[in-house]
Amino acid sequence: MLRVGLTGGIGSGKSTVARRLVELGAVLVDSDVLAREVVAVGTDGLAEIAATFGERVIGPDGGLDRPALAAVAFADSESRQRLNAIIHPRVRQRSEELIAAAPADAVVLQDIPLLVENRMAPFFPIVVVVHADEEERVRRLVERRGMPDADARARIAAQASDAERKAAADVWLENTTTPEELLATVEELWSKRLVPFEENLRRRRPVTGGAPVLVDADPEWANIGARIAARVAVAAGSLGRGVAHTGSTAIPGLPAKDVIDLQLGVASLADADAVRDALQDAGFPWRADITYDNPKPPGTPVWPKRFHTSADPGRRVNLHVREVDSPGWRYALLFRDWLRADAGARAEYLDVKRKAQALHRNDPDADGYVEVKEPWFDAASSRADIWAASSGWRPSLD
């Protein structure tokens, strides 16, 4: 089962996207619908609202008088928190019941308007954000819902900003074209990403395909790394000792393969094994065939770890789980920080990466890492240590 978090600002077209995904086969769990369901006539939720805010919020038909409730519940933050304390736990419980009832191979679409505002993105293997610019959203609210212009702008201003949603989005759907173009994009998302992601997740199977190639540095790598690191941290829970973005995509301006390397610190490899299933459920299948860092010459101590990759066909990830303060854990952070600080070392490393890629291109059976990169790494290690000593470097997750 794959749980997809779907969100977007008011007037963005999120409902259109949800409707099409349901038509394609997704199971919808709509928070707005559930928020009404849990306070319907005869529910304990409605009874608690009446007990908390008074009978004045109950209409003549015995149902909730929403304008009357809004007048008292949104008058101040304390009242709003009291209302949320009644509704949100019930919505969560009902959501979990619906998810538990879904088929094992379902793509469960959780439509949550305030997903970003409530910092829920790290709890989903993938988050889809539907976007339209503010003026277009205002136009839709005014023309289609009859909302006064000032009210529409106030509603938009009260929600998360575009930048905040962008930071949470694994998929950013621009809804500023024709309805046909939007639906075509949604259909492609379903067939090429969500369906294979669900199967990979269920089968604990990593993404397969051709080896990634060097590309120009992407300024978004830092944001992507932070977003996925937050997801890993939530999955690891109390056994995690911090998640760091490492590897080439963590070095600004450095061309790299479009693969996010992350390092999860743990107190022991027993803890790494204990969080294995949670990491797999979050979208990071375990690779049982990789149990230590790159092979060293015979007789050299190895650096043990646990290794996970990505089940998401739209985002490759290498997740290295290492003991905090172990040589491998320290080296991953040191190498990253040294290359960030030393332009000459960065240029050398890029040249080595290009040679390794060219070697593999000319001879697919050649191991570019062993033949080209490892000798450079062996020599660079002592240089990085000298830099660390001279600069006063200390390991940092940032």
Tab-separated table of C-alpha atoms in Angstrom:
chain	number	residue	atom	x	y	z
A	1	MET	CA	0.000	0.000	0.000
A	2	LEU	CA	1.177	3.493	-0.864
A	3	ARG	CA	-0.125	6.474	1.096
A	4	VAL	CA	-0.063	9.704	-0.911
A	5	GLY	CA	-0.447	13.073	0.775
A	6	LEU	CA	-2.395	15.466	-1.479
A	7	THR	CA	-2.685	19.165	-0.726
A	8	GLY	CA	-2.946	22.583	-2.323
A	9	GLY	CA	-4.233	26.038	-1.533
A	10	ILE	CA	-7.861	26.983	-1.787
A	11	GLY	CA	-8.827	27.388	-5.432
A	12	SER	CA	-5.808	25.487	-6.726
A	13	GLY	CA	-7.785	22.636	-8.296
A	14	LYS	CA	-6.905	19.948	-5.770
A	15	SER	CA	-10.379	18.416	-5.944
A	16	THR	CA	-10.062	17.990	-9.716
A	17	VAL	CA	-6.809	16.096	-9.255
A	18	ALA	CA	-8.279	13.942	-6.489
A	19	ARG	CA	-11.333	13.099	-8.567
A	20	ARG	CA	-9.230	11.931	-11.519
A	21	LEU	CA	-6.935	9.834	-9.340
A	22	VAL	CA	-9.965	8.121	-7.818
A	23	GLU	CA	-11.265	7.403	-11.328
A	24	LEU	CA	-7.900	5.815	-12.105
A	25	GLY	CA	-8.124	3.570	-9.049
A	26	ALA	CA	-6.937	5.458	-5.964
A	27	VAL	CA	-8.722	5.058	-2.633
A	28	LEU	CA	-9.659	8.524	-1.364
A	29	VAL	CA	-9.546	9.583	2.275
A	30	ASP	CA	-10.812	13.184	2.304
A	31	SER	CA	-10.141	15.078	5.524
A	32	ASP	CA	-12.780	17.715	4.789
A	33	VAL	CA	-15.449	15.054	4.284
A	34	LEU	CA	-14.393	13.240	7.450
A	35	ALA	CA	-14.392	16.493	9.439
A	36	ARG	CA	-18.076	16.804	8.616
A	37	GLU	CA	-18.787	13.139	9.205
A	38	VAL	CA	-17.383	13.083	12.751
A	39	VAL	CA	-19.704	15.931	13.858
A	40	ALA	CA	-22.848	14.762	12.067
A	41	VAL	CA	-26.171	14.487	13.891
A	42	GLY	CA	-26.051	11.803	16.564
A	43	THR	CA	-22.251	11.620	16.866
A	44	ASP	CA	-20.314	12.024	20.068
A	45	GLY	CA	-18.268	14.663	18.255
A	46	LEU	CA	-21.331	16.891	17.872
A	47	ALA	CA	-22.303	16.272	21.489
A	48	GLU	CA	-18.849	17.351	22.679
A	49	ILE	CA	-18.976	20.500	20.539
A	50	ALA	CA	-22.346	21.399	22.068
A	51	ALA	CA	-21.016	20.762	25.562
A	52	THR	CA	-17.925	22.876	24.867
A	53	PHE	CA	-19.418	25.837	22.973
A	54	GLY	CA	-23.054	25.735	24.023
A	55	GLU	CA	-26.348	24.862	22.382
A	56	ARG	CA	-26.182	28.080	20.370
A	57	VAL	CA	-23.962	26.267	17.829
A	58	ILE	CA	-26.689	23.674	17.157
A	59	GLY	CA	-29.224	24.487	14.441
A	60	PRO	CA	-33.014	23.917	14.514
A	61	ASP	CA	-32.555	20.598	12.700
A	62	GLY	CA	-30.270	19.308	15.428
A	63	GLY	CA	-27.193	19.585	13.224
A	64	LEU	CA	-24.182	21.827	13.522
A	65	ASP	CA	-24.763	25.513	12.778
A	66	ARG	CA	-21.416	26.149	11.123
A	67	PRO	CA	-21.589	29.964	10.937
A	68	ALA	CA	-22.515	30.088	14.622
A	69	LEU	CA	-19.671	27.734	15.497
A	70	ALA	CA	-17.200	29.765	13.445
A	71	ALA	CA	-18.247	32.927	15.257
A	72	VAL	CA	-17.261	31.507	18.636
A	73	ALA	CA	-14.581	28.923	17.772
A	74	PHE	CA	-12.476	31.250	15.653
A	75	ALA	CA	-12.793	34.254	17.903
A	76	ASP	CA	-9.452	33.465	19.559
A	77	SER	CA	-6.665	30.892	19.389
A	78	GLU	CA	-7.732	29.123	22.590
A	79	SER	CA	-11.233	28.458	21.244
A	80	ARG	CA	-9.806	27.283	17.931
A	81	GLN	CA	-7.504	24.854	19.744
A	82	ARG	CA	-10.454	23.492	21.723
A	83	LEU	CA	-12.360	22.857	18.495
A	84	ASN	CA	-9.339	21.219	16.866
A	85	ALA	CA	-8.902	18.986	19.915
A	86	ILE	CA	-12.425	17.689	19.330
A	87	ILE	CA	-12.295	17.221	15.565
A	88	HIS	CA	-8.713	16.295	14.661
A	89	PRO	CA	-8.356	13.112	16.776
A	90	ARG	CA	-11.647	11.822	15.405
A	91	VAL	CA	-10.618	12.576	11.824
A	92	ARG	CA	-7.302	10.777	12.384
A	93	GLN	CA	-9.043	7.747	13.859
A	94	ARG	CA	-11.553	7.584	11.019
A	95	SER	CA	-8.768	8.020	8.459
A	96	GLU	CA	-6.845	5.104	9.925
A	97	GLU	CA	-9.977	2.952	9.832
A	98	LEU	CA	-10.476	3.680	6.137
A	99	ILE	CA	-6.814	3.061	5.351
A	100	ALA	CA	-6.875	-0.252	7.235
A	101	ALA	CA	-9.890	-1.330	5.188
A	102	ALA	CA	-8.192	-0.556	1.855
A	103	PRO	CA	-6.710	-3.407	-0.242
A	104	ALA	CA	-3.081	-4.318	0.401
A	105	ASP	CA	-2.104	-3.056	-3.050
A	106	ALA	CA	-4.030	0.218	-2.849
A	107	VAL	CA	-2.794	3.693	-3.629
A	108	VAL	CA	-4.433	5.598	-0.780
A	109	LEU	CA	-4.901	9.281	-1.525
A	110	GLN	CA	-5.188	11.372	1.636
A	111	ASP	CA	-6.630	14.772	0.712
A	112	ILE	CA	-5.482	17.103	3.492
A	113	PRO	CA	-5.915	20.851	2.912
A	114	LEU	CA	-3.666	21.805	5.841
A	115	LEU	CA	-1.019	19.121	5.309
A	116	VAL	CA	1.785	21.684	5.063
A	117	GLU	CA	0.473	23.942	7.805
A	118	ASN	CA	0.276	20.976	10.203
A	119	ARG	CA	3.771	19.728	9.226
A	120	MET	CA	2.484	16.339	8.096
A	121	ALA	CA	4.573	15.934	4.929
A	122	PRO	CA	7.310	13.733	6.494
A	123	PHE	CA	4.685	11.151	7.446
A	124	PHE	CA	3.965	10.269	3.786
A	125	PRO	CA	6.208	8.397	1.327
A	126	ILE	CA	5.189	10.966	-1.302
A	127	VAL	CA	3.445	14.349	-1.236
A	128	VAL	CA	1.618	15.868	-4.215
A	129	VAL	CA	0.928	19.606	-4.244
A	130	VAL	CA	-1.484	21.212	-6.696
A	131	HIS	CA	-0.616	24.839	-7.476
A	132	ALA	CA	-2.066	27.827	-9.269
A	133	ASP	CA	-0.869	31.400	-8.883
A	134	GLU	CA	-2.716	33.704	-6.511
A	135	GLU	CA	-4.538	35.823	-9.087
A	136	GLU	CA	-5.896	32.734	-10.817
A	137	ARG	CA	-7.045	31.281	-7.512
A	138	VAL	CA	-8.769	34.554	-6.571
A	139	ARG	CA	-10.546	34.593	-9.932
A	140	ARG	CA	-11.803	31.037	-9.454
A	141	LEU	CA	-13.039	31.728	-5.925
A	142	VAL	CA	-14.862	34.875	-6.987
A	143	GLU	CA	-16.373	33.511	-10.206
A	144	ARG	CA	-17.099	29.927	-9.213
A	145	ARG	CA	-17.875	30.213	-5.506
A	146	GLY	CA	-19.255	33.729	-5.365
A	147	MET	CA	-16.698	34.725	-2.748
A	148	PRO	CA	-15.951	38.466	-2.336
A	149	ASP	CA	-12.502	39.389	-3.633
A	150	ALA	CA	-11.275	40.537	-0.215
A	151	ASP	CA	-12.454	37.327	1.450
A	152	ALA	CA	-10.735	35.203	-1.205
A	153	ARG	CA	-7.442	37.008	-0.673
A	154	ALA	CA	-7.769	36.738	3.103
A	155	ARG	CA	-8.353	32.975	2.874
A	156	ILE	CA	-5.306	32.544	0.653
A	157	ALA	CA	-3.136	34.710	2.935
A	158	ALA	CA	-4.109	32.604	5.958
A	159	GLN	CA	-2.792	29.429	4.358
A	160	ALA	CA	0.758	28.213	3.698
A	161	SER	CA	2.853	30.166	1.227
A	162	ASP	CA	3.888	28.849	-2.175
A	163	ALA	CA	7.457	28.496	-0.873
A	164	GLU	CA	6.311	26.407	2.090
A	165	ARG	CA	4.290	24.109	-0.144
A	166	LYS	CA	7.150	23.860	-2.628
A	167	ALA	CA	9.475	22.676	0.148
A	168	ALA	CA	7.028	19.889	1.041
A	169	ALA	CA	6.267	18.756	-2.512
A	170	ASP	CA	7.687	15.621	-4.070
A	171	VAL	CA	5.353	16.310	-6.986
A	172	TRP	CA	4.388	19.867	-7.969
A	173	LEU	CA	1.350	19.981	-10.284
A	174	GLU	CA	0.922	23.306	-12.041
A	175	ASN	CA	-2.768	23.917	-12.665
A	176	THR	CA	-2.453	26.984	-14.861
A	177	THR	CA	-3.003	25.323	-18.224
A	178	THR	CA	-6.110	23.708	-19.707
A	179	PRO	CA	-8.103	21.084	-17.772
A	180	GLU	CA	-7.120	18.533	-20.410
A	181	GLU	CA	-3.411	19.187	-19.868
A	182	LEU	CA	-3.782	18.915	-16.099
A	183	LEU	CA	-5.614	15.597	-16.369
A	184	ALA	CA	-3.011	14.252	-18.798
A	185	THR	CA	-0.291	15.124	-16.276
A	186	VAL	CA	-2.245	13.399	-13.502
A	187	GLU	CA	-2.654	10.271	-15.618
A	188	GLU	CA	1.077	10.173	-16.295
A	189	LEU	CA	1.784	10.626	-12.588
A	190	TRP	CA	-0.494	7.676	-11.834
A	191	SER	CA	0.906	5.251	-14.406
A	192	LYS	CA	4.597	6.125	-14.297
A	193	ARG	CA	5.121	6.951	-10.642
A	194	LEU	CA	2.349	6.110	-8.194
A	195	VAL	CA	1.460	2.629	-9.445
A	196	PRO	CA	5.073	1.398	-9.755
A	197	PHE	CA	5.945	3.082	-6.450
A	198	GLU	CA	3.163	1.143	-4.725
A	199	GLU	CA	4.345	-2.153	-6.177
A	200	ASN	CA	7.972	-1.471	-5.276
A	201	LEU	CA	6.942	-0.503	-1.752
A	202	ARG	CA	4.804	-3.581	-1.246
A	203	ARG	CA	7.449	-5.918	-2.626
A	204	ARG	CA	10.319	-4.172	-0.774
A	205	ARG	CA	11.886	-3.648	-4.176
A	206	PRO	CA	14.311	-0.826	-5.060
A	207	VAL	CA	14.030	1.268	-8.189
A	208	THR	CA	15.565	-0.421	-11.197
A	209	GLY	CA	16.799	1.084	-14.447
A	210	GLY	CA	19.908	2.399	-16.083
A	211	ALA	CA	22.751	3.843	-14.103
A	212	PRO	CA	22.354	7.594	-13.520
A	213	VAL	CA	24.770	9.916	-15.298
A	214	LEU	CA	26.475	13.149	-14.308
A	215	VAL	CA	24.282	16.223	-14.693
A	216	ASP	CA	24.750	19.887	-13.885
A	217	ALA	CA	24.293	20.871	-10.255
A	218	ASP	CA	20.662	21.434	-9.317
A	219	PRO	CA	19.998	24.145	-6.703
A	220	GLU	CA	16.956	22.119	-5.604
A	221	TRP	CA	19.080	19.204	-4.388
A	222	ALA	CA	19.500	20.843	-0.987
A	223	ASN	CA	15.735	21.217	-0.547
A	224	ILE	CA	15.077	17.692	-1.790
A	225	GLY	CA	17.687	16.319	0.608
A	226	ALA	CA	16.136	18.165	3.545
A	227	ARG	CA	12.652	16.934	2.664
A	228	ILE	CA	13.707	13.285	2.387
A	229	ALA	CA	15.876	13.539	5.499
A	230	ALA	CA	12.809	14.636	7.472
A	231	ARG	CA	10.943	11.568	6.188
A	232	VAL	CA	13.811	9.294	7.241
A	233	ALA	CA	13.965	10.915	10.684
A	234	VAL	CA	10.253	10.302	11.261
A	235	ALA	CA	10.601	6.655	10.188
A	236	ALA	CA	13.628	6.081	12.426
A	237	GLY	CA	11.912	7.626	15.419
A	238	SER	CA	13.704	7.551	18.744
A	239	LEU	CA	16.384	5.160	17.452
A	240	GLY	CA	17.648	7.752	14.977
A	241	ARG	CA	20.605	9.929	15.910
A	242	GLY	CA	20.257	12.486	13.135
A	243	VAL	CA	20.029	12.453	9.347
A	244	ALA	CA	22.509	14.269	7.100
A	245	HIS	CA	22.542	14.991	3.383
A	246	THR	CA	25.920	13.717	2.176
A	247	GLY	CA	27.552	12.833	-1.133
A	248	SER	CA	27.930	14.966	-4.229
A	249	THR	CA	24.412	16.402	-4.298
A	250	ALA	CA	25.124	17.954	-0.884
A	251	ILE	CA	27.954	20.063	-2.341
A	252	PRO	CA	26.620	23.277	-3.930
A	253	GLY	CA	27.622	23.794	-7.550
A	254	LEU	CA	29.142	20.341	-8.066
A	255	PRO	CA	27.849	18.339	-11.057
A	256	ALA	CA	26.695	14.937	-9.856
A	257	LYS	CA	24.460	12.000	-10.524
A	258	ASP	CA	20.881	12.919	-9.644
A	259	VAL	CA	20.873	10.689	-6.564
A	260	ILE	CA	20.345	11.974	-3.035
A	261	ASP	CA	22.737	10.386	-0.526
A	262	LEU	CA	21.625	10.486	3.092
A	263	GLN	CA	23.271	9.218	6.251
A	264	LEU	CA	21.155	8.084	9.185
A	265	GLY	CA	23.070	7.845	12.434
A	266	VAL	CA	22.217	5.129	14.960
A	267	ALA	CA	23.717	4.094	18.273
A	268	SER	CA	24.409	0.557	17.026
A	269	LEU	CA	23.856	-1.664	14.016
A	270	ALA	CA	21.299	-3.522	16.123
A	271	ASP	CA	19.299	-0.283	16.084
A	272	ALA	CA	19.825	-0.081	12.318
A	273	ASP	CA	18.230	-3.507	12.021
A	274	ALA	CA	15.434	-2.497	14.399
A	275	VAL	CA	14.373	0.436	12.182
A	276	ARG	CA	14.646	-1.552	8.948
A	277	ASP	CA	10.947	-2.228	8.474
A	278	ALA	CA	9.943	1.345	9.311
A	279	LEU	CA	12.386	2.646	6.715
A	280	GLN	CA	11.037	0.203	4.153
A	281	ASP	CA	7.461	1.274	4.909
A	282	ALA	CA	8.544	4.881	4.342
A	283	GLY	CA	9.788	4.028	0.847
A	284	PHE	CA	13.394	2.891	1.376
A	285	PRO	CA	13.916	-0.830	0.636
A	286	TRP	CA	16.806	-2.560	2.384
A	287	ARG	CA	19.680	-3.898	0.300
A	288	ALA	CA	20.779	-7.078	2.043
A	289	ASP	CA	23.715	-7.457	-0.360
A	290	ILE	CA	25.468	-4.273	0.814
A	291	THR	CA	26.654	-4.445	4.413
A	292	TYR	CA	29.779	-2.280	4.412
A	293	ASP	CA	31.271	0.704	2.655
A	294	ASN	CA	33.271	0.402	-0.546
A	295	PRO	CA	35.661	-2.599	-0.497
A	296	LYS	CA	39.149	-1.872	0.803
A	297	PRO	CA	42.385	-3.690	-0.038
A	298	PRO	CA	42.752	-7.140	1.542
A	299	GLY	CA	43.484	-6.919	5.236
A	300	THR	CA	42.082	-3.396	5.599
A	301	PRO	CA	39.295	-2.962	8.193
A	302	VAL	CA	35.878	-2.531	6.631
A	303	TRP	CA	33.296	0.029	7.700
A	304	PRO	CA	30.031	-1.831	8.390
A	305	LYS	CA	26.671	-0.223	7.696
A	306	ARG	CA	23.139	-0.949	6.563
A	307	PHE	CA	22.084	0.294	3.163
A	308	HIS	CA	18.664	1.260	1.806
A	309	THR	CA	17.658	2.720	-1.536
A	310	SER	CA	14.432	4.181	-2.938
A	311	ALA	CA	11.197	2.541	-4.064
A	312	ASP	CA	10.066	5.788	-5.717
A	313	PRO	CA	10.736	5.673	-9.477
A	314	GLY	CA	10.728	9.464	-9.523
A	315	ARG	CA	13.499	10.008	-6.983
A	316	ARG	CA	16.645	7.936	-6.470
A	317	VAL	CA	18.037	7.842	-2.950
A	318	ASN	CA	20.955	6.059	-1.282
A	319	LEU	CA	20.403	5.802	2.469
A	320	HIS	CA	23.477	4.777	4.472
A	321	VAL	CA	22.757	3.764	8.066
A	322	ARG	CA	25.905	3.954	10.187
A	323	GLU	CA	26.855	4.004	13.844
A	324	VAL	CA	27.409	7.532	15.121
A	325	ASP	CA	31.133	8.309	15.577
A	326	SER	CA	32.181	5.282	13.521
A	327	PRO	CA	34.892	5.844	10.852
A	328	GLY	CA	32.372	5.580	8.007
A	329	TRP	CA	29.948	8.008	9.659
A	330	ARG	CA	32.725	10.525	10.292
A	331	TYR	CA	34.240	10.211	6.831
A	332	ALA	CA	30.931	10.826	5.016
A	333	LEU	CA	30.534	14.140	6.855
A	334	LEU	CA	34.190	15.120	6.610
A	335	PHE	CA	34.453	14.459	2.877
A	336	ARG	CA	31.328	16.518	2.218
A	337	ASP	CA	32.498	19.467	4.304
A	338	TRP	CA	36.045	19.384	2.915
A	339	LEU	CA	34.795	19.526	-0.663
A	340	ARG	CA	32.441	22.360	0.245
A	341	ALA	CA	35.399	24.313	1.596
A	342	ASP	CA	38.123	23.454	-0.948
A	343	ALA	CA	37.485	24.555	-4.555
A	344	GLY	CA	40.625	22.790	-5.794
A	345	ALA	CA	39.560	19.480	-4.278
A	346	ARG	CA	36.123	19.886	-5.827
A	347	ALA	CA	37.657	20.383	-9.272
A	348	GLU	CA	39.852	17.292	-8.829
A	349	TYR	CA	36.914	15.212	-7.712
A	350	LEU	CA	34.765	16.321	-10.640
A	351	ASP	CA	37.562	15.334	-13.032
A	352	VAL	CA	37.784	11.914	-11.384
A	353	LYS	CA	34.010	11.461	-11.647
A	354	ARG	CA	34.078	12.320	-15.342
A	355	LYS	CA	36.899	9.874	-16.001
A	356	ALA	CA	35.041	7.123	-14.157
A	357	GLN	CA	31.894	7.779	-16.173
A	358	ALA	CA	33.831	7.799	-19.443
A	359	LEU	CA	35.517	4.512	-18.508
A	360	HIS	CA	32.147	2.906	-17.842
A	361	ARG	CA	30.690	4.333	-21.060
A	362	ASN	CA	33.533	2.859	-23.125
A	363	ASP	CA	33.596	-0.422	-21.238
A	364	PRO	CA	30.319	-1.242	-19.420
A	365	ASP	CA	32.026	-4.064	-17.541
A	366	ALA	CA	34.673	-1.749	-16.089
A	367	ASP	CA	34.380	-0.735	-12.443
A	368	GLY	CA	35.005	2.997	-12.555
A	369	TYR	CA	34.935	3.279	-8.786
A	370	VAL	CA	37.705	0.783	-8.183
A	371	GLU	CA	39.861	1.781	-11.145
A	372	VAL	CA	39.574	5.558	-10.977
A	373	LYS	CA	37.776	6.861	-7.918
A	374	GLU	CA	39.099	4.670	-5.116
A	375	PRO	CA	42.780	5.536	-5.683
A	376	TRP	CA	41.857	9.214	-5.549
A	377	PHE	CA	39.779	8.677	-2.405
A	378	ASP	CA	42.661	6.861	-0.712
A	379	ALA	CA	44.974	9.818	-1.345
A	380	ALA	CA	42.304	12.410	-0.557
A	381	SER	CA	41.468	10.915	2.815
A	382	SER	CA	44.682	12.122	4.444
A	383	ARG	CA	44.242	15.560	2.865
A	384	ALA	CA	40.758	15.809	4.303
A	385	ASP	CA	42.096	14.850	7.741
A	386	ILE	CA	44.769	17.554	7.512
A	387	TRP	CA	42.085	20.092	6.591
A	388	ALA	CA	39.912	18.956	9.503
A	389	ALA	CA	42.776	19.376	11.968
A	390	SER	CA	43.804	22.792	10.649
A	391	SER	CA	40.264	24.172	10.458
A	392	GLY	CA	38.998	22.823	13.771
A	393	TRP	CA	36.332	20.827	11.932
A	394	ARG	CA	33.760	18.895	13.952
A	395	PRO	CA	31.083	16.572	12.541
A	396	SER	CA	27.830	18.379	11.759
A	397	LEU	CA	24.614	17.206	10.149
A	398	ASP	CA	24.165	20.493	8.249
